[in-house]
GROMACS .gro file of N, CA and C in nm:
model
  528
    1UNK      N    1  -0.335   2.258  -3.814
    1UNK     CA    2  -0.465   2.254  -3.728
    1UNK      C    3  -0.478   2.114  -3.657
    2UNK      N    4  -0.419   2.014  -3.728
    2UNK     CA    5  -0.434   1.877  -3.660
    2UNK      C    6  -0.345   1.869  -3.536
    3UNK      N    7  -0.228   1.944  -3.533
    3UNK     CA    8  -0.141   1.947  -3.419
    3UNK      C    9  -0.213   2.021  -3.299
    4UNK      N   10  -0.268   2.130  -3.329
    4UNK     CA   11  -0.331   2.202  -3.229
    4UNK      C   12  -0.445   2.128  -3.154
    5UNK      N   13  -0.526   2.062  -3.258
    5UNK     CA   14  -0.636   1.976  -3.224
    5UNK      C   15  -0.584   1.859  -3.139
    6UNK      N   16  -0.493   1.801  -3.175
    6UNK     CA   17  -0.448   1.677  -3.097
    6UNK      C   18  -0.368   1.683  -2.959
    7UNK      N   19  -0.281   1.812  -2.969
    7UNK     CA   20  -0.208   1.835  -2.849
    7UNK      C   21  -0.252   1.932  -2.756
    8UNK      N   22  -0.352   2.018  -2.795
    8UNK     CA   23  -0.399   2.122  -2.707
    8UNK      C   24  -0.541   2.124  -2.688
    9UNK      N   25  -0.623   2.109  -2.787
    9UNK     CA   26  -0.782   2.110  -2.763
    9UNK      C   27  -0.828   1.995  -2.719
   10UNK      N   28  -0.785   1.863  -2.774
   10UNK     CA   29  -0.831   1.737  -2.714
   10UNK      C   30  -0.792   1.708  -2.582
   11UNK      N   31  -0.661   1.737  -2.539
   11UNK     CA   32  -0.635   1.704  -2.402
   11UNK      C   33  -0.700   1.797  -2.294
   12UNK      N   34  -0.729   1.921  -2.323
   12UNK     CA   35  -0.812   1.999  -2.243
   12UNK      C   36  -0.956   1.963  -2.246
   13UNK      N   37  -0.997   1.918  -2.340
   13UNK     CA   38  -1.149   1.869  -2.334
   13UNK      C   39  -1.152   1.747  -2.252
   14UNK      N   40  -1.054   1.648  -2.267
   14UNK     CA   41  -1.044   1.527  -2.182
   14UNK      C   42  -1.021   1.576  -2.038
   15UNK      N   43  -0.942   1.671  -2.008
   15UNK     CA   44  -0.920   1.702  -1.865
   15UNK      C   45  -1.053   1.758  -1.821
   16UNK      N   46  -1.134   1.852  -1.896
   16UNK     CA   47  -1.259   1.896  -1.844
   16UNK      C   48  -1.360   1.779  -1.821
   17UNK      N   49  -1.373   1.694  -1.919
   17UNK     CA   50  -1.458   1.574  -1.905
   17UNK      C   51  -1.430   1.484  -1.762
   18UNK      N   52  -1.289   1.484  -1.741
   18UNK     CA   53  -1.252   1.403  -1.621
   18UNK      C   54  -1.294   1.495  -1.491
   19UNK      N   55  -1.275   1.636  -1.500
   19UNK     CA   56  -1.317   1.720  -1.401
   19UNK      C   57  -1.465   1.694  -1.375
   20UNK      N   58  -1.548   1.698  -1.491
   20UNK     CA   59  -1.683   1.686  -1.456
   20UNK      C   60  -1.738   1.559  -1.408
   21UNK      N   61  -1.669   1.444  -1.452
   21UNK     CA   62  -1.693   1.311  -1.397
   21UNK      C   63  -1.658   1.303  -1.241
   22UNK      N   64  -1.543   1.357  -1.202
   22UNK     CA   65  -1.485   1.365  -1.067
   22UNK      C   66  -1.597   1.444  -0.979
   23UNK      N   67  -1.644   1.561  -1.028
   23UNK     CA   68  -1.725   1.637  -0.980
   23UNK      C   69  -1.859   1.575  -0.934
   24UNK      N   70  -1.907   1.505  -1.049
   24UNK     CA   71  -2.040   1.433  -1.024
   24UNK      C   72  -2.022   1.313  -0.926
   25UNK      N   73  -1.909   1.243  -0.943
   25UNK     CA   74  -1.895   1.116  -0.847
   25UNK      C   75  -1.892   1.161  -0.708
   26UNK      N   76  -1.806   1.270  -0.688
   26UNK     CA   77  -1.789   1.317  -0.542
   26UNK      C   78  -1.897   1.375  -0.478
   27UNK      N   79  -1.961   1.467  -0.571
   27UNK     CA   80  -2.070   1.554  -0.504
   27UNK      C   81  -2.209   1.501  -0.533
   28UNK      N   82  -2.217   1.431  -0.636
   28UNK     CA   83  -2.357   1.380  -0.670
   28UNK      C   84  -2.437   1.471  -0.729
   29UNK      N   85  -2.385   1.603  -0.758
   29UNK     CA   86  -2.455   1.709  -0.824
   29UNK      C   87  -2.438   1.722  -0.977
   30UNK      N   88  -2.525   1.793  -1.034
   30UNK     CA   89  -2.506   1.812  -1.186
   30UNK      C   90  -2.395   1.860  -1.222
   31UNK      N   91  -2.335   1.820  -1.335
   31UNK     CA   92  -2.208   1.885  -1.382
   31UNK      C   93  -2.211   2.032  -1.415
   32UNK      N   94  -2.338   2.074  -1.450
   32UNK     CA   95  -2.366   2.217  -1.463
   32UNK      C   96  -2.319   2.313  -1.363
   33UNK      N   97  -2.317   2.252  -1.244
   33UNK     CA   98  -2.280   2.325  -1.116
   33UNK      C   99  -2.142   2.345  -1.085
   34UNK      N  100  -2.058   2.285  -1.170
   34UNK     CA  101  -1.900   2.295  -1.140
   34UNK      C  102  -1.861   2.428  -1.185
   35UNK      N  103  -1.903   2.480  -1.307
   35UNK     CA  104  -1.862   2.607  -1.354
   35UNK      C  105  -1.878   2.728  -1.249
   36UNK      N  106  -2.005   2.735  -1.212
   36UNK     CA  107  -2.039   2.846  -1.119
   36UNK      C  108  -1.962   2.818  -0.991
   37UNK      N  109  -1.954   2.693  -0.935
   37UNK     CA  110  -1.868   2.679  -0.813
   37UNK      C  111  -1.714   2.723  -0.833
   38UNK      N  112  -1.654   2.674  -0.948
   38UNK     CA  113  -1.517   2.719  -0.986
   38UNK      C  114  -1.501   2.866  -0.968
   39UNK      N  115  -1.597   2.932  -1.038
   39UNK     CA  116  -1.595   3.083  -1.033
   39UNK      C  117  -1.620   3.159  -0.905
   40UNK      N  118  -1.701   3.090  -0.831
   40UNK     CA  119  -1.705   3.150  -0.685
   40UNK      C  120  -1.575   3.126  -0.597
   41UNK      N  121  -1.515   3.003  -0.614
   41UNK     CA  122  -1.392   2.981  -0.556
   41UNK      C  123  -1.283   3.084  -0.597
   42UNK      N  124  -1.274   3.098  -0.727
   42UNK     CA  125  -1.166   3.189  -0.778
   42UNK      C  126  -1.208   3.341  -0.727
   43UNK      N  127  -1.320   3.377  -0.720
   43UNK     CA  128  -1.353   3.507  -0.684
   43UNK      C  129  -1.322   3.514  -0.519
   44UNK      N  130  -1.350   3.428  -0.449
   44UNK     CA  131  -1.322   3.421  -0.313
   44UNK      C  132  -1.175   3.451  -0.281
   45UNK      N  133  -1.085   3.375  -0.354
   45UNK     CA  134  -0.932   3.381  -0.350
   45UNK      C  135  -0.890   3.528  -0.378
   46UNK      N  136  -0.956   3.574  -0.484
   46UNK     CA  137  -0.917   3.709  -0.531
   46UNK      C  138  -0.966   3.807  -0.439
   47UNK      N  139  -1.085   3.783  -0.366
   47UNK     CA  140  -1.116   3.882  -0.268
   47UNK      C  141  -1.041   3.872  -0.143
   48UNK      N  142  -0.975   3.769  -0.105
   48UNK     CA  143  -0.890   3.753   0.001
   48UNK      C  144  -0.759   3.829  -0.032
   49UNK      N  145  -0.706   3.818  -0.166
   49UNK     CA  146  -0.580   3.873  -0.207
   49UNK      C  147  -0.601   4.028  -0.208
   50UNK      N  148  -0.734   4.074  -0.246
   50UNK     CA  149  -0.741   4.212  -0.246
   50UNK      C  150  -0.766   4.270  -0.116
   51UNK      N  151  -0.811   4.202  -0.020
   51UNK     CA  152  -0.799   4.256   0.133
   51UNK      C  153  -0.655   4.266   0.167
   52UNK      N  154  -0.590   4.161   0.123
   52UNK     CA  155  -0.453   4.172   0.165
   52UNK      C  156  -0.359   4.289   0.107
   53UNK      N  157  -0.381   4.309  -0.012
   53UNK     CA  158  -0.277   4.411  -0.095
   53UNK      C  159  -0.346   4.543  -0.130
   54UNK      N  160  -0.463   4.555  -0.114
   54UNK     CA  161  -0.541   4.692  -0.138
   54UNK      C  162  -0.598   4.766  -0.008
   55UNK      N  163  -0.632   4.880  -0.017
   55UNK     CA  164  -0.680   4.949   0.076
   55UNK      C  165  -0.754   5.081   0.036
   56UNK      N  166  -0.840   5.121   0.116
   56UNK     CA  167  -0.917   5.236   0.081
   56UNK      C  168  -1.010   5.220  -0.024
   57UNK      N  169  -1.011   5.308  -0.130
   57UNK     CA  170  -1.110   5.321  -0.227
   57UNK      C  171  -1.073   5.202  -0.327
   58UNK      N  172  -0.944   5.163  -0.335
   58UNK     CA  173  -0.915   5.044  -0.426
   58UNK      C  174  -0.966   4.918  -0.383
   59UNK      N  175  -0.980   4.905  -0.257
   59UNK     CA  176  -1.032   4.792  -0.192
   59UNK      C  177  -1.174   4.786  -0.209
   60UNK      N  178  -1.246   4.901  -0.192
   60UNK     CA  179  -1.390   4.898  -0.204
   60UNK      C  180  -1.429   4.888  -0.344
   61UNK      N  181  -1.368   4.943  -0.447
   61UNK     CA  182  -1.363   4.912  -0.584
   61UNK      C  183  -1.353   4.769  -0.625
   62UNK      N  184  -1.236   4.707  -0.575
   62UNK     CA  185  -1.230   4.568  -0.617
   62UNK      C  186  -1.328   4.474  -0.553
   63UNK      N  187  -1.371   4.499  -0.414
   63UNK     CA  188  -1.455   4.419  -0.356
   63UNK      C  189  -1.595   4.423  -0.417
   64UNK      N  190  -1.637   4.554  -0.454
   64UNK     CA  191  -1.765   4.566  -0.523
   64UNK      C  192  -1.764   4.487  -0.664
   65UNK      N  193  -1.650   4.494  -0.728
   65UNK     CA  194  -1.655   4.434  -0.856
   65UNK      C  195  -1.658   4.282  -0.840
   66UNK      N  196  -1.577   4.232  -0.755
   66UNK     CA  197  -1.576   4.083  -0.728
   66UNK      C  198  -1.720   4.031  -0.676
   67UNK      N  199  -1.792   4.115  -0.604
   67UNK     CA  200  -1.925   4.056  -0.560
   67UNK      C  201  -2.024   4.068  -0.679
   68UNK      N  202  -2.004   4.173  -0.771
   68UNK     CA  203  -2.088   4.183  -0.882
   68UNK      C  204  -2.050   4.055  -0.969
   69UNK      N  205  -1.926   4.025  -0.994
   69UNK     CA  206  -1.894   3.903  -1.075
   69UNK      C  207  -1.944   3.771  -1.014
   70UNK      N  208  -1.963   3.778  -0.888
   70UNK     CA  209  -2.015   3.642  -0.826
   70UNK      C  210  -2.155   3.620  -0.827
   71UNK      N  211  -2.234   3.732  -0.848
   71UNK     CA  212  -2.396   3.725  -0.855
   71UNK      C  213  -2.440   3.623  -0.939
   72UNK      N  214  -2.405   3.625  -1.070
   72UNK     CA  215  -2.457   3.527  -1.155
   72UNK      C  216  -2.431   3.378  -1.127
   73UNK      N  217  -2.312   3.369  -1.078
   73UNK     CA  218  -2.286   3.221  -1.036
   73UNK      C  219  -2.359   3.191  -0.903
   74UNK      N  220  -2.366   3.268  -0.811
   74UNK     CA  221  -2.438   3.258  -0.677
   74UNK      C  222  -2.579   3.230  -0.721
   75UNK      N  223  -2.648   3.295  -0.810
   75UNK     CA  224  -2.770   3.282  -0.824
   75UNK      C  225  -2.805   3.150  -0.897
   76UNK      N  226  -2.723   3.122  -0.987
   76UNK     CA  227  -2.738   2.977  -1.044
   76UNK      C  228  -2.710   2.874  -0.935
   77UNK      N  229  -2.627   2.871  -0.840
   77UNK     CA  230  -2.608   2.788  -0.737
   77UNK      C  231  -2.726   2.775  -0.642
   78UNK      N  232  -2.778   2.887  -0.621
   78UNK     CA  233  -2.877   2.892  -0.515
   78UNK      C  234  -3.023   2.852  -0.567
   79UNK      N  235  -3.045   2.861  -0.689
   79UNK     CA  236  -3.175   2.820  -0.749
   79UNK      C  237  -3.183   2.658  -0.741
   80UNK      N  238  -3.300   2.616  -0.676
   80UNK     CA  239  -3.306   2.480  -0.664
   80UNK      C  240  -3.437   2.442  -0.743
   81UNK      N  241  -3.422   2.454  -0.868
   81UNK     CA  242  -3.536   2.391  -0.958
   81UNK      C  243  -3.530   2.258  -0.968
   82UNK      N  244  -3.644   2.189  -0.987
   82UNK     CA  245  -3.653   2.043  -1.021
   82UNK      C  246  -3.577   2.010  -1.142
   83UNK      N  247  -3.569   2.099  -1.240
   83UNK     CA  248  -3.509   2.076  -1.350
   83UNK      C  249  -3.366   2.055  -1.353
   84UNK      N  250  -3.290   2.078  -1.232
   84UNK     CA  251  -3.153   2.068  -1.214
   84UNK      C  252  -3.117   1.933  -1.175
   85UNK      N  253  -3.209   1.829  -1.154
   85UNK     CA  254  -3.170   1.699  -1.122
   85UNK      C  255  -3.098   1.653  -1.239
   86UNK      N  256  -2.993   1.567  -1.209
   86UNK     CA  257  -2.911   1.516  -1.308
   86UNK      C  258  -2.959   1.361  -1.340
   87UNK      N  259  -3.026   1.354  -1.445
   87UNK     CA  260  -3.082   1.208  -1.484
   87UNK      C  261  -3.053   1.211  -1.631
   88UNK      N  262  -3.103   1.081  -1.675
   88UNK     CA  263  -3.072   1.054  -1.815
   88UNK      C  264  -3.117   1.162  -1.923
   89UNK      N  265  -3.231   1.226  -1.901
   89UNK     CA  266  -3.280   1.321  -1.968
   89UNK      C  267  -3.193   1.456  -1.962
   90UNK      N  268  -3.132   1.492  -1.843
   90UNK     CA  269  -3.040   1.594  -1.833
   90UNK      C  270  -2.912   1.568  -1.905
   91UNK      N  271  -2.868   1.440  -1.888
   91UNK     CA  272  -2.737   1.390  -1.954
   91UNK      C  273  -2.752   1.412  -2.109
   92UNK      N  274  -2.860   1.376  -2.167
   92UNK     CA  275  -2.872   1.377  -2.310
   92UNK      C  276  -2.871   1.519  -2.359
   93UNK      N  277  -2.938   1.605  -2.277
   93UNK     CA  278  -2.954   1.742  -2.314
   93UNK      C  279  -2.810   1.799  -2.303
   94UNK      N  280  -2.723   1.778  -2.190
   94UNK     CA  281  -2.606   1.820  -2.177
   94UNK      C  282  -2.491   1.761  -2.291
   95UNK      N  283  -2.516   1.631  -2.323
   95UNK     CA  284  -2.426   1.578  -2.421
   95UNK      C  285  -2.456   1.644  -2.560
   96UNK      N  286  -2.576   1.665  -2.588
   96UNK     CA  287  -2.611   1.729  -2.724
   96UNK      C  288  -2.557   1.861  -2.733
   97UNK      N  289  -2.565   1.944  -2.617
   97UNK     CA  290  -2.518   2.076  -2.624
   97UNK      C  291  -2.365   2.073  -2.629
   98UNK      N  292  -2.300   1.984  -2.552
   98UNK     CA  293  -2.161   1.982  -2.569
   98UNK      C  294  -2.095   1.943  -2.695
   99UNK      N  295  -2.170   1.855  -2.759
   99UNK     CA  296  -2.134   1.805  -2.893
   99UNK      C  297  -2.143   1.916  -2.977
  100UNK      N  298  -2.250   1.990  -2.977
  100UNK     CA  299  -2.259   2.108  -3.060
  100UNK      C  300  -2.158   2.205  -3.037
  101UNK      N  301  -2.115   2.240  -2.912
  101UNK     CA  302  -2.012   2.331  -2.885
  101UNK      C  303  -1.876   2.291  -2.920
  102UNK      N  304  -1.846   2.153  -2.912
  102UNK     CA  305  -1.706   2.100  -2.942
  102UNK      C  306  -1.691   2.125  -3.089
  103UNK      N  307  -1.811   2.108  -3.175
  103UNK     CA  308  -1.781   2.110  -3.326
  103UNK      C  309  -1.783   2.247  -3.367
  104UNK      N  310  -1.869   2.336  -3.312
  104UNK     CA  311  -1.878   2.493  -3.377
  104UNK      C  312  -1.791   2.592  -3.299
  105UNK      N  313  -1.749   2.557  -3.184
  105UNK     CA  314  -1.676   2.655  -3.105
  105UNK      C  315  -1.530   2.636  -3.092
  106UNK      N  316  -1.465   2.562  -3.192
  106UNK     CA  317  -1.323   2.528  -3.177
  106UNK      C  318  -1.247   2.648  -3.173
  107UNK      N  319  -1.262   2.738  -3.278
  107UNK     CA  320  -1.189   2.869  -3.289
  107UNK      C  321  -1.203   2.949  -3.161
  108UNK      N  322  -1.315   2.956  -3.113
  108UNK     CA  323  -1.342   3.053  -2.999
  108UNK      C  324  -1.259   2.993  -2.876
  109UNK      N  325  -1.261   2.851  -2.851
  109UNK     CA  326  -1.187   2.804  -2.739
  109UNK      C  327  -1.032   2.837  -2.743
  110UNK      N  328  -0.980   2.821  -2.862
  110UNK     CA  329  -0.834   2.856  -2.884
  110UNK      C  330  -0.810   3.007  -2.878
  111UNK      N  331  -0.914   3.087  -2.930
  111UNK     CA  332  -0.886   3.233  -2.907
  111UNK      C  333  -0.893   3.271  -2.752
  112UNK      N  334  -0.965   3.209  -2.679
  112UNK     CA  335  -0.975   3.238  -2.546
  112UNK      C  336  -0.849   3.189  -2.468
  113UNK      N  337  -0.802   3.074  -2.524
  113UNK     CA  338  -0.662   3.040  -2.452
  113UNK      C  339  -0.553   3.126  -2.498
  114UNK      N  340  -0.549   3.169  -2.624
  114UNK     CA  341  -0.447   3.282  -2.660
  114UNK      C  342  -0.465   3.397  -2.577
  115UNK      N  343  -0.566   3.459  -2.572
  115UNK     CA  344  -0.589   3.592  -2.503
  115UNK      C  345  -0.563   3.566  -2.343
  116UNK      N  346  -0.602   3.430  -2.294
  116UNK     CA  347  -0.547   3.407  -2.154
  116UNK      C  348  -0.402   3.404  -2.129
  117UNK      N  349  -0.332   3.359  -2.233
  117UNK     CA  350  -0.179   3.351  -2.239
  117UNK      C  351  -0.128   3.496  -2.240
  118UNK      N  352  -0.187   3.594  -2.301
  118UNK     CA  353  -0.130   3.713  -2.341
  118UNK      C  354  -0.168   3.808  -2.235
  119UNK      N  355  -0.294   3.804  -2.181
  119UNK     CA  356  -0.353   3.905  -2.098
  119UNK      C  357  -0.270   3.950  -1.972
  120UNK      N  358  -0.221   3.862  -1.888
  120UNK     CA  359  -0.140   3.897  -1.783
  120UNK      C  360  -0.015   3.991  -1.816
  121UNK      N  361   0.032   3.954  -1.932
  121UNK     CA  362   0.171   4.005  -1.972
  121UNK      C  363   0.142   4.157  -2.016
  122UNK      N  364   0.014   4.186  -2.071
  122UNK     CA  365  -0.017   4.298  -2.148
  122UNK      C  366  -0.087   4.406  -2.056
  123UNK      N  367  -0.135   4.364  -1.941
  123UNK     CA  368  -0.196   4.441  -1.835
  123UNK      C  369  -0.100   4.515  -1.750
  124UNK      N  370  -0.085   4.641  -1.776
  124UNK     CA  371   0.023   4.725  -1.682
  124UNK      C  372  -0.056   4.855  -1.662
  125UNK      N  373  -0.014   4.922  -1.549
  125UNK     CA  374  -0.073   5.052  -1.505
  125UNK      C  375   0.032   5.122  -1.416
  126UNK      N  376   0.045   5.246  -1.423
  126UNK     CA  377   0.123   5.316  -1.339
  126UNK      C  378   0.074   5.335  -1.211
  127UNK      N  379  -0.046   5.322  -1.182
  127UNK     CA  380  -0.109   5.350  -1.051
  127UNK      C  381  -0.109   5.216  -0.973
  128UNK      N  382  -0.040   5.207  -0.854
  128UNK     CA  383  -0.043   5.078  -0.778
  128UNK      C  384  -0.179   5.001  -0.762
  129UNK      N  385  -0.281   5.080  -0.731
  129UNK     CA  386  -0.410   5.025  -0.714
  129UNK      C  387  -0.479   4.971  -0.842
  130UNK      N  388  -0.451   5.048  -0.936
  130UNK     CA  389  -0.510   5.010  -1.063
  130UNK      C  390  -0.428   4.892  -1.131
  131UNK      N  391  -0.295   4.871  -1.104
  131UNK     CA  392  -0.213   4.765  -1.139
  131UNK      C  393  -0.264   4.634  -1.067
  132UNK      N  394  -0.284   4.643  -0.940
  132UNK     CA  395  -0.343   4.524  -0.874
  132UNK      C  396  -0.469   4.488  -0.921
  133UNK      N  397  -0.563   4.594  -0.953
  133UNK     CA  398  -0.694   4.553  -1.006
  133UNK      C  399  -0.687   4.492  -1.141
  134UNK      N  400  -0.591   4.548  -1.231
  134UNK     CA  401  -0.574   4.474  -1.361
  134UNK      C  402  -0.525   4.344  -1.351
  135UNK      N  403  -0.412   4.328  -1.254
  135UNK     CA  404  -0.384   4.197  -1.234
  135UNK      C  405  -0.477   4.089  -1.195
  136UNK      N  406  -0.579   4.148  -1.101
  136UNK     CA  407  -0.659   4.067  -1.039
  136UNK      C  408  -0.769   4.022  -1.158
  137UNK      N  409  -0.820   4.127  -1.231
  137UNK     CA  410  -0.912   4.110  -1.341
  137UNK      C  411  -0.840   4.003  -1.452
  138UNK      N  412  -0.723   4.013  -1.472
  138UNK     CA  413  -0.659   3.926  -1.569
  138UNK      C  414  -0.666   3.800  -1.530
  139UNK      N  415  -0.625   3.780  -1.393
  139UNK     CA  416  -0.623   3.638  -1.319
  139UNK      C  417  -0.755   3.580  -1.327
  140UNK      N  418  -0.850   3.655  -1.289
  140UNK     CA  419  -1.000   3.605  -1.300
  140UNK      C  420  -1.035   3.545  -1.415
  141UNK      N  421  -0.995   3.630  -1.544
  141UNK     CA  422  -1.020   3.593  -1.659
  141UNK      C  423  -0.944   3.466  -1.710
  142UNK      N  424  -0.816   3.446  -1.688
  142UNK     CA  425  -0.728   3.343  -1.700
  142UNK      C  426  -0.773   3.204  -1.632
  143UNK      N  427  -0.832   3.224  -1.516
  143UNK     CA  428  -0.880   3.118  -1.436
  143UNK      C  429  -1.016   3.071  -1.466
  144UNK      N  430  -1.105   3.161  -1.526
  144UNK     CA  431  -1.237   3.108  -1.538
  144UNK      C  432  -1.299   3.120  -1.673
  145UNK      N  433  -1.238   3.199  -1.771
  145UNK     CA  434  -1.289   3.176  -1.907
  145UNK      C  435  -1.250   3.048  -1.994
  146UNK      N  436  -1.128   3.013  -1.990
  146UNK     CA  437  -1.105   2.886  -2.048
  146UNK      C  438  -1.168   2.765  -1.989
  147UNK      N  439  -1.172   2.768  -1.860
  147UNK     CA  440  -1.242   2.670  -1.773
  147UNK      C  441  -1.387   2.651  -1.820
  148UNK      N  442  -1.457   2.759  -1.833
  148UNK     CA  443  -1.591   2.755  -1.863
  148UNK      C  444  -1.626   2.709  -2.005
  149UNK      N  445  -1.527   2.756  -2.101
  149UNK     CA  446  -1.558   2.711  -2.238
  149UNK      C  447  -1.533   2.552  -2.237
  150UNK      N  448  -1.427   2.519  -2.187
  150UNK     CA  449  -1.396   2.376  -2.189
  150UNK      C  450  -1.498   2.280  -2.111
  151UNK      N  451  -1.549   2.330  -2.017
  151UNK     CA  452  -1.644   2.249  -1.937
  151UNK      C  453  -1.781   2.256  -2.003
  152UNK      N  454  -1.805   2.370  -2.081
  152UNK     CA  455  -1.937   2.344  -2.158
  152UNK      C  456  -1.918   2.245  -2.279
  153UNK      N  457  -1.806   2.242  -2.328
  153UNK     CA  458  -1.775   2.141  -2.448
  153UNK      C  459  -1.730   2.011  -2.414
  154UNK      N  460  -1.713   1.971  -2.289
  154UNK     CA  461  -1.657   1.851  -2.252
  154UNK      C  462  -1.783   1.753  -2.252
  155UNK      N  463  -1.751   1.617  -2.263
  155UNK     CA  464  -1.850   1.518  -2.263
  155UNK      C  465  -1.894   1.510  -2.114
  156UNK      N  466  -2.021   1.517  -2.085
  156UNK     CA  467  -2.065   1.515  -1.949
  156UNK      C  468  -2.076   1.359  -1.891
  157UNK      N  469  -2.054   1.340  -1.763
  157UNK     CA  470  -2.054   1.192  -1.707
  157UNK      C  471  -2.193   1.144  -1.726
  158UNK      N  472  -2.188   1.011  -1.727
  158UNK     CA  473  -2.326   0.948  -1.726
  158UNK      C  474  -2.383   0.966  -1.587
  159UNK      N  475  -2.521   0.965  -1.576
  159UNK     CA  476  -2.590   0.999  -1.448
  159UNK      C  477  -2.584   0.852  -1.386
  160UNK      N  478  -2.579   0.874  -1.248
  160UNK     CA  479  -2.593   0.742  -1.159
  160UNK      C  480  -2.713   0.761  -1.090
  161UNK      N  481  -2.838   0.750  -1.157
  161UNK     CA  482  -2.962   0.751  -1.109
  161UNK      C  483  -3.033   0.627  -1.121
  162UNK      N  484  -2.971   0.514  -1.148
  162UNK     CA  485  -3.024   0.398  -1.153
  162UNK      C  486  -3.082   0.355  -1.288
  163UNK      N  487  -3.086   0.440  -1.406
  163UNK     CA  488  -3.123   0.402  -1.514
  163UNK      C  489  -3.046   0.287  -1.583
  164UNK      N  490  -3.132   0.188  -1.641
  164UNK     CA  491  -3.054   0.070  -1.687
  164UNK      C  492  -2.960   0.088  -1.794
  165UNK      N  493  -2.988   0.197  -1.865
  165UNK     CA  494  -2.904   0.221  -1.979
  165UNK      C  495  -2.768   0.292  -1.956
  166UNK      N  496  -2.763   0.332  -1.822
  166UNK     CA  497  -2.649   0.419  -1.772
  166UNK      C  498  -2.587   0.345  -1.655
  167UNK      N  499  -2.594   0.223  -1.647
  167UNK     CA  500  -2.532   0.162  -1.528
  167UNK      C  501  -2.379   0.154  -1.556
  168UNK      N  502  -2.296   0.166  -1.447
  168UNK     CA  503  -2.153   0.162  -1.455
  168UNK      C  504  -2.112   0.014  -1.484
  169UNK      N  505  -1.987  -0.002  -1.515
  169UNK     CA  506  -1.939  -0.140  -1.514
  169UNK      C  507  -1.922  -0.203  -1.383
  170UNK      N  508  -1.906  -0.115  -1.277
  170UNK     CA  509  -1.905  -0.191  -1.137
  170UNK      C  510  -2.035  -0.261  -1.083
  171UNK      N  511  -2.142  -0.195  -1.153
  171UNK     CA  512  -2.279  -0.235  -1.111
  171UNK      C  513  -2.323  -0.357  -1.186
  172UNK      N  514  -2.245  -0.419  -1.285
  172UNK     CA  515  -2.283  -0.522  -1.360
  172UNK      C  516  -2.305  -0.643  -1.283
  173UNK      N  517  -2.395  -0.724  -1.288
  173UNK     CA  518  -2.411  -0.838  -1.207
  173UNK      C  519  -2.423  -0.970  -1.303
  174UNK      N  520  -2.351  -1.068  -1.272
  174UNK     CA  521  -2.347  -1.180  -1.362
  174UNK      C  522  -2.468  -1.268  -1.317
  175UNK      N  523  -2.534  -1.316  -1.434
  175UNK     CA  524  -2.638  -1.411  -1.405
  175UNK      C  525  -2.788  -1.325  -1.406
  176UNK      N  526  -2.785  -1.181  -1.420
  176UNK     CA  527  -2.913  -1.113  -1.432
  176UNK      C  528  -2.946  -1.081  -1.563
   0.00000   0.00000   0.00000
């Protein structure tokens, strides 16, 4: 267990934390918006691939499925509630939730990684359209499920809203 925790789970959590920090620094948005944005980007690529490789009823079924999968993420991104501001209060709430998820959902994260590794190999179909559909579904799962679980359990970045307790090292001023 220590091996898995040290060489698989911890590096993936650190990578997710770095991704959240980079997202917040570059966009200035809440780290909660990275997961839905990633989901929309993956679905857009899969839609482009389905237009390229599918036709007729298979294309219609694939496009409808991708649109339905994108609705929760799109609604989350389009809602502009004042509670979505990323400040010290939101940071503390996210950090508490991430700590709970890190400690209690360790086995779930590893199970999702195992399923993600096996799913593309196990999904086969004799129908060409069905085969492409299963391949797309497994790619969607592989690219989004582990990312979402690790993003939710990762340490969120500290907010850059001017709170004195969350100032970065670059903003330290001598003599003040």
